[in-house]
Amino acid sequence: MYLNTHTYFSFLHGTLSVEELLAEAQRCGVRKLALTDINNTSGVLDFIRLAPQYGVEPVVGIEFRRDHRLCYVGIARNNVGFHELNEFLTHCLRGGTNAEADVPDQPPLLPNVSWILVPPALPGAKALSDWIDERLRPMQPALRERVWFGLRRLPSWGGLRIDPARLVLWWPVSFRSPGEHDIHRVLRAVDRNTLLTKLPPEDLADPGEVMLSPDALREQCTDSLSLIDNAERLLEGCGIAFDYHESKNKLSFTGSKALDRELLRRETFAGMRERYGEAGATVRERVEKELRMIDELGFAPYFLINWDIVRYARHRGYFYVGRGSGANSIVAYCLRITDVDPIDLDLYFERFINPYRTNPPDFDLDFSWKERDEVLAYIFRRHGEEHVALLATYSTFQYNAIIREVGKVFGLPKEEIDALSETRRHPDTPDHITRRIWKIAQRITDFPRHLSIHAGGVLISEKPVTWYTATVRPPKGFPVTQFSMLEAEDVGLYKYDILSQRGLGHIRDAVELVKKNRGETVDIHDIARFKRDERVRALIREGRCMGCFYVESPAMRMLLKKLRVDTYIQLVAASSIIRPGVARSGMMREYILRTHDPARRQYIHPLMRELMEETYGIMVYQEDVIKVAHHFAGLSLSEADVLRRGMSGKFRSRDEFAKIRDKFFASCAERGYPESITTEVWRQIESFAGYSFSKGHSASYAVESFQSLFLKAYYPKEFMVGVINNFGGFYRTEFYVHEARRSGANVHAPCVNRSDYLTNISGDDIHLGFIHLSGLEQSAADALLAERAANGPFLSLDDFVHRVPIAVEHLRILIRIGAFRFSGKGKKELLWDIPILLGAEKRTRVVPELFGVEPETFTLPDLYHDPVDDALDEIELLGFPLCDPFSLLRDPLPSPASACDFEQNVGREIAIVGYLVTTKQTTTVKREMMQFGTFLDREGRFFDTTHFPRVTEQFPFRGRGLYLLRGKVDQEFGFCSLTVSGMQKLETKGRR
């Protein structure tokens, strides 16, 4: 009888999750209902999957709205009808978001869809009949047969000119209780970006849109029981079901499973000969074992599609890295999907694939951010747009955002909202308003606000994607599903991960720069050589990894130095140990201790030594969870994999995970393990498994790290330019410029004759690109570069303004950064020349002249120039000075100490001046705020600081700049840092 129910996937309208809606149906004894979210299908797959658990038979549809106005509701009679609705909604959403749907006035004729039109409140049967006639008149006869009209109750007098059987009860459901209408009002105000007091009534649902039991509903509609009967008959003719136990991915790459099997085998053995030459028995046995299992589980198309993607990338000359659990596969290694040799690293086969695994292994394919879209375009062309879509994610309400959004609709000023977001009561905010906002925040936390796009997930389905979801096409983008990875996996749609990574961009750019600047060709794929190279190993050991993929952060620099990492295997382990879960559980510190002290390598159980001797009995990789669950606790491999996936948090709330957890403890008890041992093993699993990497994944990261490290070791200047031009490192551009200078480069401000849009290098000279100039539009830089390429270098400012169409404000930016220093004139003199050359014009005008006319010249007095002015201009326009920042101190350096003095002063108090690089904020176990800092000393070396809660509160960071720090030097495993007891920001020089 309920033909129109909403969840919170009716974004900023409904207040019920899918589970809450079904729980309401169960409570009310409703056995069948239709989920019809507004312009959205995000909740459908979960609704269908979960409905039987609540004794509900699911029916699905879509409520179509345009400009927040209800147009009609479509109810799918079956799976084909759902597909038809998805196709129609996809068409309506082709230009934007759910709120911008282009819904036509009349519904289309869809053979397996019933349409419900809802009349407005009208005075009597005649007006209602006229309204219905007006809607039916333009419709084709076949469409009229599929249209019903939704009424809250029948008119109190007769005269309706319509078959009574076409009238159904219209009782929408949007909340659990009338009290939740207040939440609905707030959501609608947020959606309309207006105050609650200014929200138009027509934008709101009726407070009575709650679910009642069938008996209670009949009591409400005693004079309109036929409407309920008609609605029930309409629902009885509808149904939908999906098989949640079979794959919906593309079933064949070639069109034939037999040909898939043959192609996979042929390409794998061809790759094996390339990778291993005359392969030994171990390699051949592993290849045969994998191919057999891949065939038995039906994963051949998945491997071949990934192979086809990387084959295309190699054909185009694109760099890529293959990682994920699939990196444990020798077949993937032979197909060049990955560059990780599972034999060399002894990668655990069962993490990648086992006879009980129903979902294919993960392949994360990383491409340069500049090339990823072209790879995606190829996938859409290769497999057909109707079978391919990007995965969505849900952008959800979180506390701070809720306080700001809700505070706005209540009309609070910004300072009060800021105070509330910091969990403090603002004196001007009445207590009842504060309590109301906090209560609303608690209720809508984790509500979906809108769809976003998954970082890399791509679906390639056997049936059209619209068999499962409508798609949205952002402007100039690819189609995106309306559900997330979780719903996709539940129904059997397993994603391909096509990711964008700037680390690959800087490797590729650096290789090209080396070729251009030095005439040398680098074989960046000679990983075996890089692993042996002593200069590369020294960089890792000393933590000098600035700019290098995944190993440049302060935390990683600390870990590398503490572990004294200098081999590939050690770096693989470090890449997983650095993850949050391992560190938070205390196991990272324990791993460091056991690395240095073999006597600490004690094992909680003898079996743990067999399973994890390589990592000293500590769980470091995801494989360790599977090994322990299977061999120690006796779970099956499929149960162990459910445990691993459950630890990610995405599935932790699922019933199946709870059952596996209970079985883990029960099985350990059956094996006679003491409860203390079982509990500790579980604690270690639970504390980090959701954050750790598979070993193959870490190994793939380590390969890319070694590529970066090799370039840094032998071509540091070109490498740093590559990093600068890809804008994706851990640090700000300023510090990569600093590192380039320390590598021996001469770094220059942008120049109209030497610079490009991106930063370039010639010999040892680096000229920063115009892209770094704040306020300079790309069109201005493009015009400059086009003219220079066509007609040669500029001779003077006068020559420039007669050749390049540019706004005066952009010309001033170029002068202030020193882009005309070749002219021999100072910046102040050049700025004086602008009105002489242009008069009152706001923009240069390029007018070809038959004969050049010398500009009028004036003799100016000597204009004072202070280098500090140059630095201040650079800070304003580039974001940082090109000079030594310590030279900008207003007063003499208060302490001569440098980072080199730390080792001689361990345990002592010292004072040191540092230039702030970055900070990290965290909380203690007591939930007190503390911070870590990274600074440069006066000699350009990094040093790290720890700021405990008292110091954090008493001496807060005050933005970028130079600080005098006092504290005690601590040393742990050879790594020195400063525990700060006091800190003062130092004054710098200003303009005179």
CSV table of N, CA, C and O in Angstrom, one decimal, residues 6 32 129 184 193 205 208 215 231 260 353 427 570 583 606 647 671 677 681 746 771 783 830 911 921 935 976:
chain,number,residue,atom,x,y,z
A,6,HIS,N,10.7,7.1,1.1
A,6,HIS,CA,12.0,7.8,0.9
A,6,HIS,C,13.0,7.3,2.0
A,6,HIS,O,12.6,7.1,3.1
A,32,LYS,N,5.0,-5.5,2.1
A,32,LYS,CA,5.4,-5.1,0.7
A,32,LYS,C,5.3,-3.6,0.6
A,32,LYS,O,4.3,-3.0,0.9
A,129,SER,N,-11.3,16.0,-11.9
A,129,SER,CA,-11.5,15.3,-13.1
A,129,SER,C,-10.9,16.1,-14.3
A,129,SER,O,-10.3,15.6,-15.2
A,184,HIS,N,13.9,17.2,8.9
A,184,HIS,CA,13.6,17.4,7.4
A,184,HIS,C,13.6,18.9,7.1
A,184,HIS,O,14.2,19.3,6.0
A,193,ASN,N,19.8,26.6,0.7
A,193,ASN,CA,20.7,27.6,1.2
A,193,ASN,C,20.0,28.9,1.6
A,193,ASN,O,20.2,30.0,1.2
A,205,ALA,N,7.9,18.5,3.1
A,205,ALA,CA,6.9,17.4,3.2
A,205,ALA,C,6.0,17.6,4.3
A,205,ALA,O,6.2,18.4,5.2
A,208,GLY,N,3.0,14.4,8.5
A,208,GLY,CA,2.4,13.1,8.6
A,208,GLY,C,3.0,12.0,7.7
A,208,GLY,O,2.4,10.9,7.7
A,215,ASP,N,-3.7,-1.7,9.6
A,215,ASP,CA,-5.0,-1.4,10.3
A,215,ASP,C,-5.1,0.1,10.6
A,215,ASP,O,-6.2,0.7,10.4
A,231,ALA,N,-4.0,0.4,-4.4
A,231,ALA,CA,-2.5,0.5,-4.2
A,231,ALA,C,-1.9,-0.9,-4.0
A,231,ALA,O,-0.9,-1.2,-4.5
A,260,ASP,N,39.2,-17.0,-24.1
A,260,ASP,CA,39.8,-16.2,-22.9
A,260,ASP,C,40.9,-17.1,-22.3
A,260,ASP,O,42.0,-16.7,-22.0
A,353,ILE,N,44.6,-15.2,-4.2
A,353,ILE,CA,43.5,-16.0,-4.7
A,353,ILE,C,43.4,-17.3,-3.9
A,353,ILE,O,44.5,-17.8,-3.5
A,427,PRO,N,28.8,32.9,24.0
A,427,PRO,CA,28.0,33.6,25.0
A,427,PRO,C,26.7,34.3,24.3
A,427,PRO,O,25.7,34.5,25.0
A,570,GLN,N,63.5,-4.4,3.2
A,570,GLN,CA,63.3,-3.6,4.4
A,570,GLN,C,62.3,-2.4,4.0
A,570,GLN,O,61.5,-2.1,4.8
A,583,ALA,N,51.1,1.6,13.7
A,583,ALA,CA,51.7,2.6,14.6
A,583,ALA,C,50.8,2.8,15.9
A,583,ALA,O,51.3,2.8,17.0
A,606,PRO,N,54.3,-20.8,19.4
A,606,PRO,CA,55.3,-21.4,18.5
A,606,PRO,C,54.8,-21.3,17.0
A,606,PRO,O,55.6,-21.1,16.1
A,647,MET,N,38.0,-6.0,8.8
A,647,MET,CA,38.8,-5.1,9.5
A,647,MET,C,38.9,-3.7,8.9
A,647,MET,O,39.4,-2.8,9.5
A,671,ARG,N,41.0,-25.3,20.2
A,671,ARG,CA,42.4,-25.7,20.0
A,671,ARG,C,43.2,-25.6,21.3
A,671,ARG,O,44.4,-25.9,21.3
A,677,ILE,N,46.1,-15.4,25.3
A,677,ILE,CA,46.8,-15.4,24.0
A,677,ILE,C,45.9,-15.1,22.9
A,677,ILE,O,46.2,-14.3,22.0
A,681,VAL,N,46.2,-11.9,20.3
A,681,VAL,CA,46.3,-12.1,18.9
A,681,VAL,C,45.1,-11.3,18.2
A,681,VAL,O,45.4,-10.6,17.2
A,746,ASN,N,71.0,26.6,-9.8
A,746,ASN,CA,70.8,28.0,-9.7
A,746,ASN,C,69.3,28.3,-10.0
A,746,ASN,O,68.9,28.1,-11.1
A,771,ILE,N,53.3,29.5,-14.0
A,771,ILE,CA,52.2,28.9,-13.3
A,771,ILE,C,52.2,29.2,-11.8
A,771,ILE,O,51.2,29.2,-11.1
A,783,ALA,N,49.8,33.9,-24.1
A,783,ALA,CA,50.0,34.9,-25.1
A,783,ALA,C,51.5,35.3,-25.2
A,783,ALA,O,52.1,35.4,-26.3
A,830,LEU,N,60.9,50.4,-14.1
A,830,LEU,CA,60.0,49.7,-15.1
A,830,LEU,C,58.5,50.0,-14.7
A,830,LEU,O,57.7,50.2,-15.7
A,911,ALA,N,68.9,25.8,22.3
A,911,ALA,CA,68.0,26.8,21.6
A,911,ALA,C,68.4,26.7,20.1
A,911,ALA,O,69.6,26.7,19.8
A,921,GLN,N,49.1,17.6,13.6
A,921,GLN,CA,48.3,17.6,14.8
A,921,GLN,C,47.7,16.3,15.2
A,921,GLN,O,47.3,15.6,14.3
A,935,PHE,N,61.2,21.5,10.7
A,935,PHE,CA,61.8,22.8,10.4
A,935,PHE,C,63.1,22.7,9.6
A,935,PHE,O,63.7,21.6,9.5
A,976,CYS,N,67.6,11.8,16.0
A,976,CYS,CA,67.5,12.9,17.0
A,976,CYS,C,66.3,13.8,16.7
A,976,CYS,O,66.0,14.1,15.5
